[in-house]
Amino acid sequence: MKLSVTIIQTNIFWEDKNANLVHFQKKIEGIDTRTDLIILPEMFTTGFSMNPKPFAEKMDGPTFKWMLQMAKHSNAAIAGSIIIEENNHYVNRFLFVKPDGEYQYYDKRHLFAMAGEDKLYSQGNKNELIKYKGWRIRPLICYDLRFPVWSRNYDGYDLLIYVANWPEKRVAHWKTLLQARAIENQAYVAGVNRIGLDGNNYSYSGDSAIYNSLGEKISKTNSNEESVETILISRELIEGTRKKLPFLNDQDEFIVN
């Protein structure tokens, strides 16, 4: 069973929602090959903003409606995170919107205290498993990558997705940890990061990538370049890896609070 995954690496207009929606729509409409899933970066309408009040949306807001439209138009699921206001709190929410209008979401668990995210946003408290076209997908966001317990493959997922605004100064960690998560969980890992400078003058090199269940990089997206890349991934490879190397059977059992 195959799944065609498109990763979009690009600059993000700082705190300019309309410009970003136009920008990403052009990227999506320019995809010239069949794809099942299109992944956008973290906070793709604003950049990694610690100014949530003017940019937060309700779940029936314009960006969610735009994602519904893009998913239907491209006949592919659209994934990425945005700022959502819910019950008078702000969350960094990963949205996974399917072509038929169904959707699931995940709220970021590990908030980046070094930027004050923990003071402005509410923490998510549960993992999500998305079922799509016969695949089991775990959605996570940026800083979650540093916490292997939270990424743990206890439910047999096939694809782990991280959307990010991960600064260039720590990009070696990004690349190493993406590969490690693929190896230890025997699953595909897709990491989608932005490029360019944000409003705080932080630089991002992207280094978006897809790794297979053996930890091999199978994408070709380059650092610091605008890129739209589509990769075909295979469930057969995952099943073969886990059969030949049944490491997941020996995982320690524990509960995350």
mmCIF file of C-alpha atoms in Angstrom:
data_model
loop_
_atom_site.group_PDB
_atom_site.id
_atom_site.type_symbol
_atom_site.label_atom_id
_atom_site.label_comp_id
_atom_site.label_asym_id
_atom_site.label_seq_id
_atom_site.Cartn_x
_atom_site.Cartn_y
_atom_site.Cartn_z
ATOM 1 C CA MET A 1 0.000 0.000 0.000
ATOM 2 C CA LYS A 2 1.439 3.353 -1.089
ATOM 3 C CA LEU A 3 0.886 6.937 0.041
ATOM 4 C CA SER A 4 2.034 9.973 -1.927
ATOM 5 C CA VAL A 5 3.221 12.753 0.423
ATOM 6 C CA THR A 6 4.042 16.330 -0.577
ATOM 7 C CA ILE A 7 6.191 18.508 1.700
ATOM 8 C CA ILE A 8 6.157 22.271 1.146
ATOM 9 C CA GLN A 9 9.220 24.177 2.350
ATOM 10 C CA THR A 10 8.924 27.927 2.000
ATOM 11 C CA ASN A 11 9.239 31.305 3.679
ATOM 12 C CA ILE A 12 6.319 32.565 5.777
ATOM 13 C CA PHE A 13 5.135 36.181 5.718
ATOM 14 C CA TRP A 14 5.415 37.411 9.291
ATOM 15 C CA GLU A 15 1.989 37.717 10.938
ATOM 16 C CA ASP A 16 0.282 38.263 7.566
ATOM 17 C CA LYS A 17 -2.469 35.688 7.338
ATOM 18 C CA ASN A 18 -3.899 36.752 3.994
ATOM 19 C CA ALA A 19 -0.514 36.874 2.270
ATOM 20 C CA ASN A 20 0.324 33.405 3.550
ATOM 21 C CA LEU A 21 -2.970 31.885 2.427
ATOM 22 C CA VAL A 22 -2.458 33.305 -1.066
ATOM 23 C CA HIS A 23 1.151 32.100 -1.046
ATOM 24 C CA PHE A 24 0.335 28.546 0.026
ATOM 25 C CA GLN A 25 -2.607 28.341 -2.336
ATOM 26 C CA LYS A 26 -0.259 29.038 -5.243
ATOM 27 C CA LYS A 27 2.121 26.363 -3.970
ATOM 28 C CA ILE A 28 -0.672 23.808 -3.658
ATOM 29 C CA GLU A 29 -2.233 24.627 -7.015
ATOM 30 C CA GLY A 30 1.209 24.337 -8.614
ATOM 31 C CA ILE A 31 1.681 20.699 -7.573
ATOM 32 C CA ASP A 32 1.938 18.887 -10.888
ATOM 33 C CA THR A 33 1.765 15.284 -9.709
ATOM 34 C CA ARG A 34 -0.857 13.220 -7.929
ATOM 35 C CA THR A 35 -0.600 13.414 -4.171
ATOM 36 C CA ASP A 36 -2.543 12.088 -1.193
ATOM 37 C CA LEU A 37 -1.224 14.372 1.531
ATOM 38 C CA ILE A 38 0.171 17.915 1.516
ATOM 39 C CA ILE A 39 2.085 19.065 4.605
ATOM 40 C CA LEU A 40 2.619 22.744 5.502
ATOM 41 C CA PRO A 41 4.851 24.112 8.312
ATOM 42 C CA GLU A 42 3.949 25.032 11.883
ATOM 43 C CA MET A 43 1.872 28.235 12.237
ATOM 44 C CA PHE A 44 1.840 28.562 8.475
ATOM 45 C CA THR A 45 -0.435 31.643 8.506
ATOM 46 C CA THR A 46 1.717 33.755 10.863
ATOM 47 C CA GLY A 47 5.126 32.292 11.573
ATOM 48 C CA PHE A 48 5.974 31.307 15.167
ATOM 49 C CA SER A 49 4.151 34.246 16.724
ATOM 50 C CA MET A 50 3.905 34.986 20.437
ATOM 51 C CA ASN A 51 1.146 37.481 19.655
ATOM 52 C CA PRO A 52 -1.858 35.157 19.456
ATOM 53 C CA LYS A 53 -4.742 37.505 20.240
ATOM 54 C CA PRO A 54 -5.056 39.317 16.856
ATOM 55 C CA PHE A 55 -4.330 36.196 14.786
ATOM 56 C CA ALA A 56 -6.190 33.406 16.573
ATOM 57 C CA GLU A 57 -9.208 31.905 14.821
ATOM 58 C CA LYS A 58 -12.141 29.792 15.867
ATOM 59 C CA MET A 59 -12.469 26.343 14.344
ATOM 60 C CA ASP A 60 -14.987 27.707 11.842
ATOM 61 C CA GLY A 61 -12.637 30.538 10.862
ATOM 62 C CA PRO A 62 -11.246 31.476 7.449
ATOM 63 C CA THR A 63 -8.114 29.299 7.556
ATOM 64 C CA PHE A 64 -10.000 26.128 8.395
ATOM 65 C CA LYS A 65 -12.468 26.911 5.594
ATOM 66 C CA TRP A 66 -9.512 27.531 3.275
ATOM 67 C CA MET A 67 -8.043 24.143 4.216
ATOM 68 C CA LEU A 68 -11.375 22.478 3.454
ATOM 69 C CA GLN A 69 -11.408 24.187 0.052
ATOM 70 C CA MET A 70 -7.788 23.276 -0.732
ATOM 71 C CA ALA A 71 -8.278 19.653 0.308
ATOM 72 C CA LYS A 72 -11.348 19.295 -1.876
ATOM 73 C CA HIS A 73 -9.752 21.100 -4.823
ATOM 74 C CA SER A 74 -6.527 19.043 -4.714
ATOM 75 C CA ASN A 75 -8.231 15.798 -3.682
ATOM 76 C CA ALA A 76 -5.577 15.465 -0.989
ATOM 77 C CA ALA A 77 -5.443 15.910 2.762
ATOM 78 C CA ILE A 78 -3.943 19.215 3.950
ATOM 79 C CA ALA A 79 -1.958 19.311 7.210
ATOM 80 C CA GLY A 80 -0.312 22.119 9.161
ATOM 81 C CA SER A 81 -0.675 24.082 12.397
ATOM 82 C CA ILE A 82 -2.335 27.426 13.126
ATOM 83 C CA ILE A 83 -3.331 29.491 16.175
ATOM 84 C CA ILE A 84 -6.790 28.549 17.460
ATOM 85 C CA GLU A 85 -8.832 30.209 20.206
ATOM 86 C CA GLU A 86 -11.007 27.852 22.196
ATOM 87 C CA ASN A 87 -12.712 28.393 25.566
ATOM 88 C CA ASN A 88 -10.816 31.665 26.031
ATOM 89 C CA HIS A 89 -7.477 29.922 25.569
ATOM 90 C CA TYR A 90 -5.025 29.829 22.660
ATOM 91 C CA VAL A 91 -3.597 26.591 21.292
ATOM 92 C CA ASN A 92 -1.032 25.740 18.625
ATOM 93 C CA ARG A 93 -3.218 23.266 16.723
ATOM 94 C CA PHE A 94 -2.200 20.783 14.051
ATOM 95 C CA LEU A 95 -5.105 20.386 11.625
ATOM 96 C CA PHE A 96 -5.437 17.397 9.310
ATOM 97 C CA VAL A 97 -8.213 18.085 6.807
ATOM 98 C CA LYS A 98 -9.326 15.363 4.412
ATOM 99 C CA PRO A 99 -10.778 15.883 0.900
ATOM 100 C CA ASP A 100 -14.229 14.709 2.032
ATOM 101 C CA GLY A 101 -14.349 17.414 4.722
ATOM 102 C CA GLU A 102 -13.572 15.158 7.671
ATOM 103 C CA TYR A 103 -10.797 16.405 9.936
ATOM 104 C CA GLN A 104 -8.811 15.652 13.072
ATOM 105 C CA TYR A 105 -6.552 17.834 15.165
ATOM 106 C CA TYR A 106 -3.765 17.706 17.724
ATOM 107 C CA ASP A 107 -2.814 20.463 20.182
ATOM 108 C CA LYS A 108 0.910 20.907 20.803
ATOM 109 C CA ARG A 109 1.995 19.173 23.993
ATOM 110 C CA HIS A 110 5.499 20.559 24.505
ATOM 111 C CA LEU A 111 5.385 24.357 24.519
ATOM 112 C CA PHE A 112 8.662 26.145 23.856
ATOM 113 C CA ALA A 113 9.346 27.994 27.116
ATOM 114 C CA MET A 114 12.478 29.687 25.735
ATOM 115 C CA ALA A 115 10.166 31.774 23.518
ATOM 116 C CA GLY A 116 7.404 32.140 26.127
ATOM 117 C CA GLU A 117 5.013 29.823 24.288
ATOM 118 C CA ASP A 118 4.089 28.183 27.599
ATOM 119 C CA LYS A 119 2.878 31.542 28.974
ATOM 120 C CA LEU A 120 0.607 32.357 26.032
ATOM 121 C CA TYR A 121 -0.681 29.014 24.778
ATOM 122 C CA SER A 122 -2.431 26.127 26.499
ATOM 123 C CA GLN A 123 -0.796 22.722 26.467
ATOM 124 C CA GLY A 124 -2.352 19.774 24.655
ATOM 125 C CA ASN A 125 -2.819 16.669 26.757
ATOM 126 C CA LYS A 126 -3.282 13.751 24.387
ATOM 127 C CA ASN A 127 -1.783 12.106 21.364
ATOM 128 C CA GLU A 128 -3.896 11.582 18.263
ATOM 129 C CA LEU A 129 -3.948 8.793 15.703
ATOM 130 C CA ILE A 130 -5.232 9.709 12.245
ATOM 131 C CA LYS A 131 -6.481 6.988 9.926
ATOM 132 C CA TYR A 132 -6.242 7.931 6.269
ATOM 133 C CA LYS A 133 -6.235 5.766 3.154
ATOM 134 C CA GLY A 134 -5.241 2.695 5.146
ATOM 135 C CA TRP A 135 -2.393 4.513 6.928
ATOM 136 C CA ARG A 136 -2.055 5.271 10.620
ATOM 137 C CA ILE A 137 -0.573 8.738 11.152
ATOM 138 C CA ARG A 138 0.681 10.492 14.305
ATOM 139 C CA PRO A 139 0.709 14.338 14.125
ATOM 140 C CA LEU A 140 3.184 16.307 16.269
ATOM 141 C CA ILE A 141 4.597 19.836 16.336
ATOM 142 C CA CYS A 142 8.177 21.169 16.414
ATOM 143 C CA TYR A 143 9.458 21.044 20.036
ATOM 144 C CA ASP A 144 7.662 17.701 20.507
ATOM 145 C CA LEU A 145 10.530 16.234 18.482
ATOM 146 C CA ARG A 146 12.860 16.503 21.483
ATOM 147 C CA PHE A 147 10.732 14.175 23.613
ATOM 148 C CA PRO A 148 10.944 10.561 22.410
ATOM 149 C CA VAL A 149 8.453 9.241 24.963
ATOM 150 C CA TRP A 150 5.722 11.439 23.483
ATOM 151 C CA SER A 151 6.620 10.233 19.988
ATOM 152 C CA ARG A 152 6.639 6.602 21.085
ATOM 153 C CA ASN A 153 5.071 4.135 18.640
ATOM 154 C CA TYR A 154 2.839 2.313 21.109
ATOM 155 C CA ASP A 155 -0.180 2.144 18.754
ATOM 156 C CA GLY A 156 1.437 0.931 15.535
ATOM 157 C CA TYR A 157 1.478 4.156 13.546
ATOM 158 C CA ASP A 158 3.044 4.100 10.080
ATOM 159 C CA LEU A 159 3.858 7.785 9.562
ATOM 160 C CA LEU A 160 5.000 10.365 12.104
ATOM 161 C CA ILE A 161 4.657 14.016 11.060
ATOM 162 C CA TYR A 162 6.405 17.015 12.617
ATOM 163 C CA VAL A 163 5.501 20.501 11.383
ATOM 164 C CA ALA A 164 7.949 23.114 12.601
ATOM 165 C CA ASN A 165 9.515 26.537 12.830
ATOM 166 C CA TRP A 166 12.900 25.124 13.871
ATOM 167 C CA PRO A 167 15.732 27.729 13.892
ATOM 168 C CA GLU A 168 18.796 27.209 11.716
ATOM 169 C CA LYS A 169 21.177 27.531 14.679
ATOM 170 C CA ARG A 170 19.887 24.189 16.016
ATOM 171 C CA VAL A 171 19.204 22.474 12.700
ATOM 172 C CA ALA A 172 21.745 19.714 13.412
ATOM 173 C CA HIS A 173 19.465 18.626 16.256
ATOM 174 C CA TRP A 174 16.454 18.696 13.910
ATOM 175 C CA LYS A 175 18.087 16.418 11.366
ATOM 176 C CA THR A 176 19.506 14.018 13.927
ATOM 177 C CA LEU A 177 16.291 13.684 15.917
ATOM 178 C CA LEU A 178 14.099 13.164 12.841
ATOM 179 C CA GLN A 179 16.305 10.263 11.834
ATOM 180 C CA ALA A 180 16.343 8.894 15.376
ATOM 181 C CA ARG A 181 12.539 8.979 15.629
ATOM 182 C CA ALA A 182 12.315 6.987 12.381
ATOM 183 C CA ILE A 183 14.809 4.371 13.552
ATOM 184 C CA GLU A 184 13.431 3.860 17.053
ATOM 185 C CA ASN A 185 9.771 3.797 15.965
ATOM 186 C CA GLN A 186 10.305 1.859 12.721
ATOM 187 C CA ALA A 187 8.026 4.258 10.858
ATOM 188 C CA TYR A 188 8.265 6.907 8.178
ATOM 189 C CA VAL A 189 8.970 10.372 9.585
ATOM 190 C CA ALA A 190 8.145 13.570 7.707
ATOM 191 C CA GLY A 191 9.540 16.833 9.074
ATOM 192 C CA VAL A 192 8.368 20.056 7.419
ATOM 193 C CA ASN A 193 10.149 23.256 8.434
ATOM 194 C CA ARG A 194 10.079 26.831 7.112
ATOM 195 C CA ILE A 195 12.906 28.892 5.601
ATOM 196 C CA GLY A 196 13.775 32.592 5.736
ATOM 197 C CA LEU A 197 13.792 35.193 8.522
ATOM 198 C CA ASP A 198 10.910 35.741 10.914
ATOM 199 C CA GLY A 199 9.798 38.938 12.627
ATOM 200 C CA ASN A 200 12.247 38.345 15.469
ATOM 201 C CA ASN A 201 15.130 38.025 12.999
ATOM 202 C CA TYR A 202 15.538 34.299 13.591
ATOM 203 C CA SER A 203 16.833 32.410 10.568
ATOM 204 C CA TYR A 204 15.364 29.116 9.342
ATOM 205 C CA SER A 205 17.083 26.782 6.880
ATOM 206 C CA GLY A 206 14.192 24.376 6.413
ATOM 207 C CA ASP A 207 15.974 21.062 5.999
ATOM 208 C CA SER A 208 12.557 19.468 5.560
ATOM 209 C CA ALA A 209 12.876 15.742 5.002
ATOM 210 C CA ILE A 210 11.236 12.342 4.909
ATOM 211 C CA TYR A 211 12.992 9.331 6.449
ATOM 212 C CA ASN A 212 11.914 5.734 5.967
ATOM 213 C CA SER A 213 11.480 3.081 8.662
ATOM 214 C CA LEU A 214 15.181 2.195 8.459
ATOM 215 C CA GLY A 215 16.181 5.802 9.138
ATOM 216 C CA GLU A 216 17.244 6.461 5.548
ATOM 217 C CA LYS A 217 16.558 9.902 4.104
ATOM 218 C CA ILE A 218 14.442 9.462 0.960
ATOM 219 C CA SER A 219 13.692 13.098 0.084
ATOM 220 C CA LYS A 220 15.845 15.600 -1.808
ATOM 221 C CA THR A 221 14.697 18.982 -0.474
ATOM 222 C CA ASN A 222 17.719 21.266 0.029
ATOM 223 C CA SER A 223 18.496 23.685 2.849
ATOM 224 C CA ASN A 224 17.398 27.319 2.405
ATOM 225 C CA GLU A 225 15.505 26.659 -0.831
ATOM 226 C CA GLU A 226 11.855 27.021 -1.780
ATOM 227 C CA SER A 227 10.701 23.499 -2.486
ATOM 228 C CA VAL A 228 7.605 21.427 -3.194
ATOM 229 C CA GLU A 229 8.567 17.747 -3.186
ATOM 230 C CA THR A 230 6.363 14.676 -3.500
ATOM 231 C CA ILE A 231 7.552 11.316 -2.166
ATOM 232 C CA LEU A 232 5.887 7.914 -2.496
ATOM 233 C CA ILE A 233 6.050 5.912 0.725
ATOM 234 C CA SER A 234 5.279 2.225 1.176
ATOM 235 C CA ARG A 235 3.571 0.237 3.920
ATOM 236 C CA GLU A 236 5.311 -2.891 2.640
ATOM 237 C CA LEU A 237 8.690 -1.448 3.635
ATOM 238 C CA ILE A 238 7.453 -0.779 7.168
ATOM 239 C CA GLU A 239 6.019 -4.277 7.514
ATOM 240 C CA GLY A 240 9.216 -5.816 6.165
ATOM 241 C CA THR A 241 11.369 -3.761 8.536
ATOM 242 C CA ARG A 242 9.321 -4.721 11.583
ATOM 243 C CA LYS A 243 9.263 -8.396 10.597
ATOM 244 C CA LYS A 244 12.988 -8.613 9.949
ATOM 245 C CA LEU A 245 13.942 -6.423 12.929
ATOM 246 C CA PRO A 246 11.178 -6.870 15.558
ATOM 247 C CA PHE A 247 12.606 -4.304 17.972
ATOM 248 C CA LEU A 248 9.211 -2.782 18.838
ATOM 249 C CA ASN A 249 8.263 -6.042 20.551
ATOM 250 C CA ASP A 250 10.859 -5.313 23.240
ATOM 251 C CA GLN A 251 9.711 -1.814 24.193
ATOM 252 C CA ASP A 252 9.378 -0.961 27.869
ATOM 253 C CA GLU A 253 5.826 -0.420 29.099
ATOM 254 C CA PHE A 254 4.924 2.787 30.910
ATOM 255 C CA ILE A 255 2.189 5.415 31.091
ATOM 256 C CA VAL A 256 2.659 9.100 30.173
ATOM 257 C CA ASN A 257 0.742 11.528 32.405
#
